[in-house]
């Protein structure tokens, strides 16, 4: 199968190299040019071809000349906090030194000001809100006062149930319907908060508020567990504010569903040295390896966000950490599914991304071919998949 994967990765890279010649207004890691650059950096290291290395270096140089003046967003998904986080990651792993030190203080001050605007809007979301800035400063290992501000923000905006020791946060889960709920997801909800707090603890920061926050949020998530054999998943994607509204079975994906909750519990258990949390996370993830039918998984395309490559990424992370063969078998299955989804004659290397209203071509890291290519390259290299920390996996 490796030869087929290599051929597919080459086709993806050809598409991304061609796209890199066009000007873009979006530089974000998840949905813009720096995400595409991350794939090309790994691809050029994989092929070791001078042409690929040269083209990738030229692309990086052009992006560095442009993004400071043009990027106005602060978010982890689409803006500066994700971009600067990626710079720190690339330096740490000695992949490339993208040096923004001459403007870094200015950019950091700007991100902090936007983070405080998020505070006023009660917008914690790591992809688009305050926690993305916190992830950058944790990675940077600077400005611990920013992390303390975030902890205070989370603590004072949480709804607290002192009797059950539950902490939860309400947010909008459907803009069209103006629907608010307690979102359990990794991408926009409480599982993302739990992973952020786990990283705070692993960085060496700990106080009573942090302990209360992670314990209360884990307790709330665990209180929402369903009977798997009856409900179809361990957890719903979100918990309705009104008890009479039904909670719905969740998908298999990075963005929403049991995989994100399982990863949050796994990481929180390691950070807090609570074996019961680790074991519950492991149980959820192992049981999820058995979900493979479309009507059960809702996986209909190959990208990372809610597609097969993202599922393969998560199970591969768990195989790296546990060496459980069930995870390795699941990785092989979802890698093969990722190849099978390449069926569109007018797609990018055969791929299109599913949307509510149809299908579209997508070059991005989160929901397009750059992310698919990155997962496939790591699988071929049999590496440690270190880059998955940008998706809160490690």
XYZ file of C-alpha atoms in Angstrom:
394
model
C 0.000 0.000 0.000
C 2.938 2.350 0.606
C 3.579 2.797 -3.112
C -0.037 3.868 -3.619
C 0.213 6.290 -0.697
C 3.476 7.738 -2.056
C 1.858 8.323 -5.437
C -1.089 10.056 -3.780
C 1.183 12.261 -1.657
C 3.101 13.315 -4.776
C -0.144 14.309 -6.480
C -1.213 16.315 -3.430
C 2.160 18.072 -3.305
C 1.955 18.979 -6.986
C -1.410 20.646 -6.356
C -0.115 22.544 -3.308
C 3.077 23.691 -5.074
C 0.966 25.090 -7.911
C -1.344 26.836 -5.459
C 1.671 28.325 -3.670
C 2.415 30.406 -6.772
C -0.846 32.328 -6.340
C -1.333 35.302 -4.039
C -3.607 34.768 -1.062
C -5.239 36.909 1.579
C -5.356 34.101 4.146
C -2.180 33.151 6.036
C -3.654 31.032 8.849
C -2.241 27.676 9.919
C -5.497 25.751 9.826
C -7.107 27.359 6.800
C -4.430 29.361 4.983
C -0.951 29.507 3.546
C 1.140 28.634 6.586
C -0.759 25.363 6.916
C 0.084 24.553 3.319
C 3.706 25.468 4.052
C 3.787 23.020 6.982
C 2.814 20.175 4.657
C 5.404 21.199 2.061
C 8.153 21.371 4.708
C 7.438 17.779 5.732
C 7.038 16.665 2.125
C 10.355 18.182 1.017
C 12.128 16.532 3.955
C 10.493 13.261 2.950
C 11.527 13.374 -0.710
C 14.918 15.065 -0.068
C 14.746 16.453 -3.602
C 16.561 19.748 -4.130
C 13.751 21.095 -6.286
C 11.169 20.527 -3.550
C 13.411 22.006 -0.859
C 14.133 25.077 -2.998
C 10.472 25.701 -3.868
C 9.424 25.284 -0.240
C 12.137 27.660 0.992
C 11.097 30.261 -1.575
C 7.478 29.909 -0.482
C 8.435 30.348 3.176
C 10.486 33.445 2.367
C 7.599 35.026 0.468
C 5.143 34.343 3.271
C 7.488 35.835 5.854
C 7.738 39.027 3.815
C 3.980 39.392 3.580
C 2.137 38.086 6.615
C 3.196 40.701 9.188
C 1.726 43.564 7.176
C -1.366 41.742 5.952
C -2.503 39.411 8.746
C -4.994 41.159 11.015
C -6.617 38.195 12.755
C -5.347 36.874 16.087
C -6.950 33.439 16.184
C -5.214 30.066 16.321
C -7.160 28.806 13.323
C -6.811 31.736 10.968
C -4.395 34.252 12.448
C -1.318 35.240 14.379
C -1.462 32.993 17.438
C -1.504 29.851 15.288
C 1.161 31.179 12.927
C 3.549 32.167 15.719
C 2.876 28.875 17.522
C 3.900 27.078 14.339
C 7.135 29.116 14.200
C 8.000 27.988 17.735
C 7.233 24.369 16.822
C 9.374 24.460 13.680
C 12.345 25.930 15.564
C 11.990 23.445 18.398
C 12.086 20.515 15.980
C 14.876 22.078 13.900
C 12.819 21.997 10.718
C 13.243 25.645 9.718
C 13.831 28.934 11.530
C 11.080 31.378 10.590
C 12.283 34.434 12.473
C 9.725 37.093 13.365
C 11.699 38.417 16.349
C 11.902 41.974 14.970
C 8.122 42.349 15.195
C 7.271 39.656 17.733
C 6.667 42.000 20.672
C 4.343 44.152 18.565
C 2.426 41.081 17.379
C 2.193 39.684 20.909
C 0.810 42.968 22.262
C -1.771 42.968 19.498
C -2.811 39.364 20.259
C -3.176 40.138 23.960
C -5.413 43.120 23.206
C -7.619 40.917 20.984
C -7.666 38.186 23.628
C -9.042 40.711 26.131
C -11.757 41.592 23.628
C -12.616 37.894 23.596
C -12.888 38.032 27.384
C -15.514 40.740 27.078
C -17.459 38.549 24.641
C -17.039 35.413 26.798
C -15.385 33.811 23.768
C -13.063 31.046 25.008
C -12.934 28.840 21.850
C -9.314 27.767 21.222
C -9.698 27.891 17.434
C -11.202 31.368 17.188
C -11.075 32.915 20.652
C -9.036 33.585 23.782
C -7.522 30.148 24.404
C -5.635 30.200 21.097
C -3.562 33.124 22.352
C -2.944 31.218 25.579
C -1.692 28.195 23.667
C 0.869 30.390 21.936
C 2.178 31.896 25.174
C 2.375 28.443 26.761
C 4.459 27.292 23.816
C 6.576 30.426 23.948
C 7.154 29.928 27.707
C 6.864 33.634 28.244
C 4.373 36.036 29.824
C 2.974 33.683 32.508
C 0.736 36.552 33.573
C -1.226 36.021 30.335
C -1.931 32.429 31.357
C -3.065 33.609 34.784
C -5.427 36.076 33.078
C -6.896 33.222 31.089
C -7.312 31.092 34.194
C -9.159 33.943 35.897
C -11.338 34.397 32.810
C -12.254 30.689 32.705
C -12.866 30.564 36.438
C -15.170 33.570 36.555
C -17.152 32.725 33.398
C -17.794 29.093 34.359
C -21.181 28.000 35.606
C -20.368 26.186 38.851
C -22.374 23.416 40.436
C -20.763 23.202 43.874
C -22.850 20.216 44.970
C -21.582 18.006 42.123
C -18.287 19.860 41.596
C -19.116 20.641 37.953
C -17.695 23.505 35.869
C -19.270 24.228 32.481
C -19.376 27.014 29.911
C -22.219 27.929 27.606
C -21.553 28.942 24.000
C -23.305 29.187 20.654
C -23.348 25.862 18.812
C -25.510 26.877 15.845
C -25.361 30.445 14.540
C -28.240 30.008 12.087
C -30.607 28.841 14.819
C -29.009 31.034 17.537
C -28.688 27.868 19.596
C -26.685 27.965 22.819
C -25.539 24.860 24.687
C -22.717 23.319 26.683
C -20.365 22.243 23.914
C -18.335 19.122 24.778
C -16.199 19.188 21.611
C -12.440 19.515 21.309
C -12.635 22.116 18.535
C -14.901 24.689 20.176
C -15.898 23.342 23.555
C -15.069 21.984 26.985
C -12.729 19.216 25.782
C -10.547 21.976 24.304
C -10.580 23.752 27.674
C -9.559 20.528 29.432
C -6.620 20.026 27.068
C -5.541 23.650 27.515
C -5.617 23.218 31.302
C -3.678 19.953 30.964
C -0.965 21.827 29.066
C -0.920 24.548 31.717
C -0.328 21.902 34.398
C 2.330 20.118 32.352
C 4.128 23.449 31.919
C 4.620 23.517 35.689
C 1.841 25.924 36.632
C -0.576 24.777 39.306
C -2.773 26.485 41.865
C -6.120 25.803 43.486
C -8.134 27.507 40.725
C -6.440 25.431 38.028
C -7.105 22.281 40.046
C -10.760 23.258 40.503
C -11.160 24.109 36.827
C -9.796 20.872 35.417
C -11.513 18.698 38.023
C -14.856 20.468 37.633
C -14.792 20.428 33.835
C -13.828 16.739 33.692
C -16.551 15.929 36.213
C -19.144 17.739 34.105
C -18.103 15.943 30.927
C -18.171 12.558 32.654
C -21.647 13.311 34.026
C -22.922 13.465 30.429
C -21.863 9.918 29.504
C -24.532 7.842 27.755
C -25.013 4.091 27.526
C -22.994 3.370 24.392
C -24.993 0.325 23.270
C -28.223 2.347 23.339
C -27.122 5.860 22.372
C -24.508 4.949 19.736
C -21.696 7.061 21.246
C -20.371 7.732 24.724
C -21.215 11.440 24.568
C -23.353 13.848 22.574
C -21.607 16.671 20.722
C -23.214 19.184 23.036
C -25.568 19.305 26.004
C -28.737 21.392 25.440
C -29.414 24.082 28.021
C -33.063 23.065 28.190
C -33.405 19.492 29.504
C -36.375 18.803 27.216
C -34.208 19.246 24.105
C -32.760 15.927 22.913
C -29.027 15.202 23.057
C -27.852 13.678 19.783
C -25.376 10.903 19.050
C -21.980 12.293 18.030
C -19.795 11.511 15.055
C -16.287 10.044 14.795
C -14.041 13.020 14.081
C -11.342 15.357 15.380
C -13.702 18.317 15.676
C -16.717 16.850 17.484
C -17.564 13.611 19.227
C -16.074 10.871 21.349
C -12.531 11.078 19.958
C -11.979 14.614 21.238
C -13.535 13.816 24.617
C -11.422 10.670 24.892
C -8.238 12.582 24.102
C -9.134 15.282 26.649
C -9.664 12.710 29.416
C -6.474 10.869 28.436
C -4.378 14.033 28.595
C -6.025 15.315 31.780
C -5.394 11.973 33.450
C -1.701 12.142 32.575
C -1.393 15.765 33.690
C -3.176 15.209 37.000
C -1.900 11.654 37.542
C -5.459 10.367 37.767
C -5.513 6.846 36.386
C -9.337 6.722 36.349
C -9.445 9.590 33.841
C -6.749 7.994 31.694
C -8.572 4.660 31.748
C -11.886 6.246 30.766
C -10.227 8.111 27.894
C -8.566 4.893 26.744
C -11.861 2.991 26.952
C -13.632 5.604 24.829
C -10.909 5.643 22.198
C -10.551 1.870 22.026
C -14.300 1.405 21.633
C -14.277 4.068 18.929
C -11.887 1.963 16.825
C -14.839 -0.389 16.265
C -17.023 2.298 14.682
C -16.456 1.958 10.930
C -19.840 2.080 9.163
C -20.757 5.395 7.491
C -24.131 5.552 9.208
C -22.313 5.238 12.538
C -19.224 7.395 11.922
C -20.662 10.076 9.572
C -17.222 10.173 7.874
C -17.703 10.900 4.170
C -14.459 12.626 3.127
C -10.747 12.505 3.896
C -9.723 15.778 5.561
C -8.522 16.246 9.153
C -11.372 18.259 10.655
C -14.203 15.766 10.302
C -12.777 13.258 7.848
C -10.801 10.036 7.758
C -7.315 11.594 7.916
C -8.193 13.217 11.243
C -9.417 9.886 12.610
C -6.198 8.202 11.450
C -4.168 10.985 13.119
C -5.886 10.440 16.480
C -5.601 6.667 16.451
C -1.964 6.900 15.369
C -1.229 9.221 18.300
C -2.776 6.657 20.633
C -0.805 3.813 19.057
C 2.424 5.790 19.510
C 1.582 6.317 23.188
C 0.104 2.924 24.089
C 1.357 0.425 21.459
C -2.109 -1.144 21.476
C -2.638 -3.135 18.304
C -6.302 -2.097 18.085
C -5.151 1.471 17.410
C -2.629 0.347 14.790
C -5.282 -1.674 13.002
C -7.621 1.328 13.063
C -4.904 3.563 11.599
C -4.486 1.180 8.655
C -8.231 1.114 8.100
C -8.629 4.913 8.119
C -5.552 5.479 5.967
C -7.056 3.111 3.417
C -10.370 4.952 3.675
C -8.518 8.206 3.014
C -7.203 6.754 -0.235
C -10.677 5.471 -1.153
C -12.178 8.957 -0.783
C -10.015 10.211 -3.641
C -12.644 9.760 -6.357
C -13.314 13.183 -7.912
C -12.098 13.769 -11.455
C -12.342 17.521 -10.892
C -10.910 17.330 -7.370
C -7.435 18.048 -6.001
C -5.488 14.807 -6.354
C -8.979 13.315 -6.474
C -10.174 14.938 -3.242
C -13.029 17.241 -2.384
C -14.331 18.353 0.996
C -17.944 17.765 1.999
C -20.054 20.781 2.923
C -23.719 21.145 3.812
C -24.517 22.353 0.304
C -22.194 20.109 -1.694
C -18.501 19.578 -2.331
C -15.575 21.967 -2.764
C -11.873 21.890 -3.536
C -9.829 22.767 -0.446
C -6.049 23.174 -0.126
C -5.951 23.824 3.610
C -4.402 21.955 6.513
C -7.585 21.578 8.569
C -10.164 20.719 5.949
C -8.227 20.102 2.744
C -5.482 18.251 0.954
C -2.530 19.714 2.896
C -3.777 18.004 6.044
C -4.462 14.755 4.194
C -0.958 14.893 2.729
C 0.642 15.563 6.110
C -1.092 12.565 7.703
C -0.022 10.343 4.792
C 3.614 11.535 4.899
C 3.866 10.807 8.639
C 2.368 7.368 8.042
C 4.923 6.624 5.314
C 7.795 7.930 7.428
C 6.555 6.048 10.508
C 7.628 9.121 12.489
C 6.410 10.370 15.867
C 3.795 12.649 14.265
C 5.087 15.532 16.407
C 3.135 18.089 14.372
C -0.146 16.828 15.835
C 0.412 19.078 18.856
C -0.962 21.850 16.613
C -4.228 19.885 16.768
C -4.040 19.418 20.589
C -3.164 15.738 20.257
C 0.136 15.809 22.163
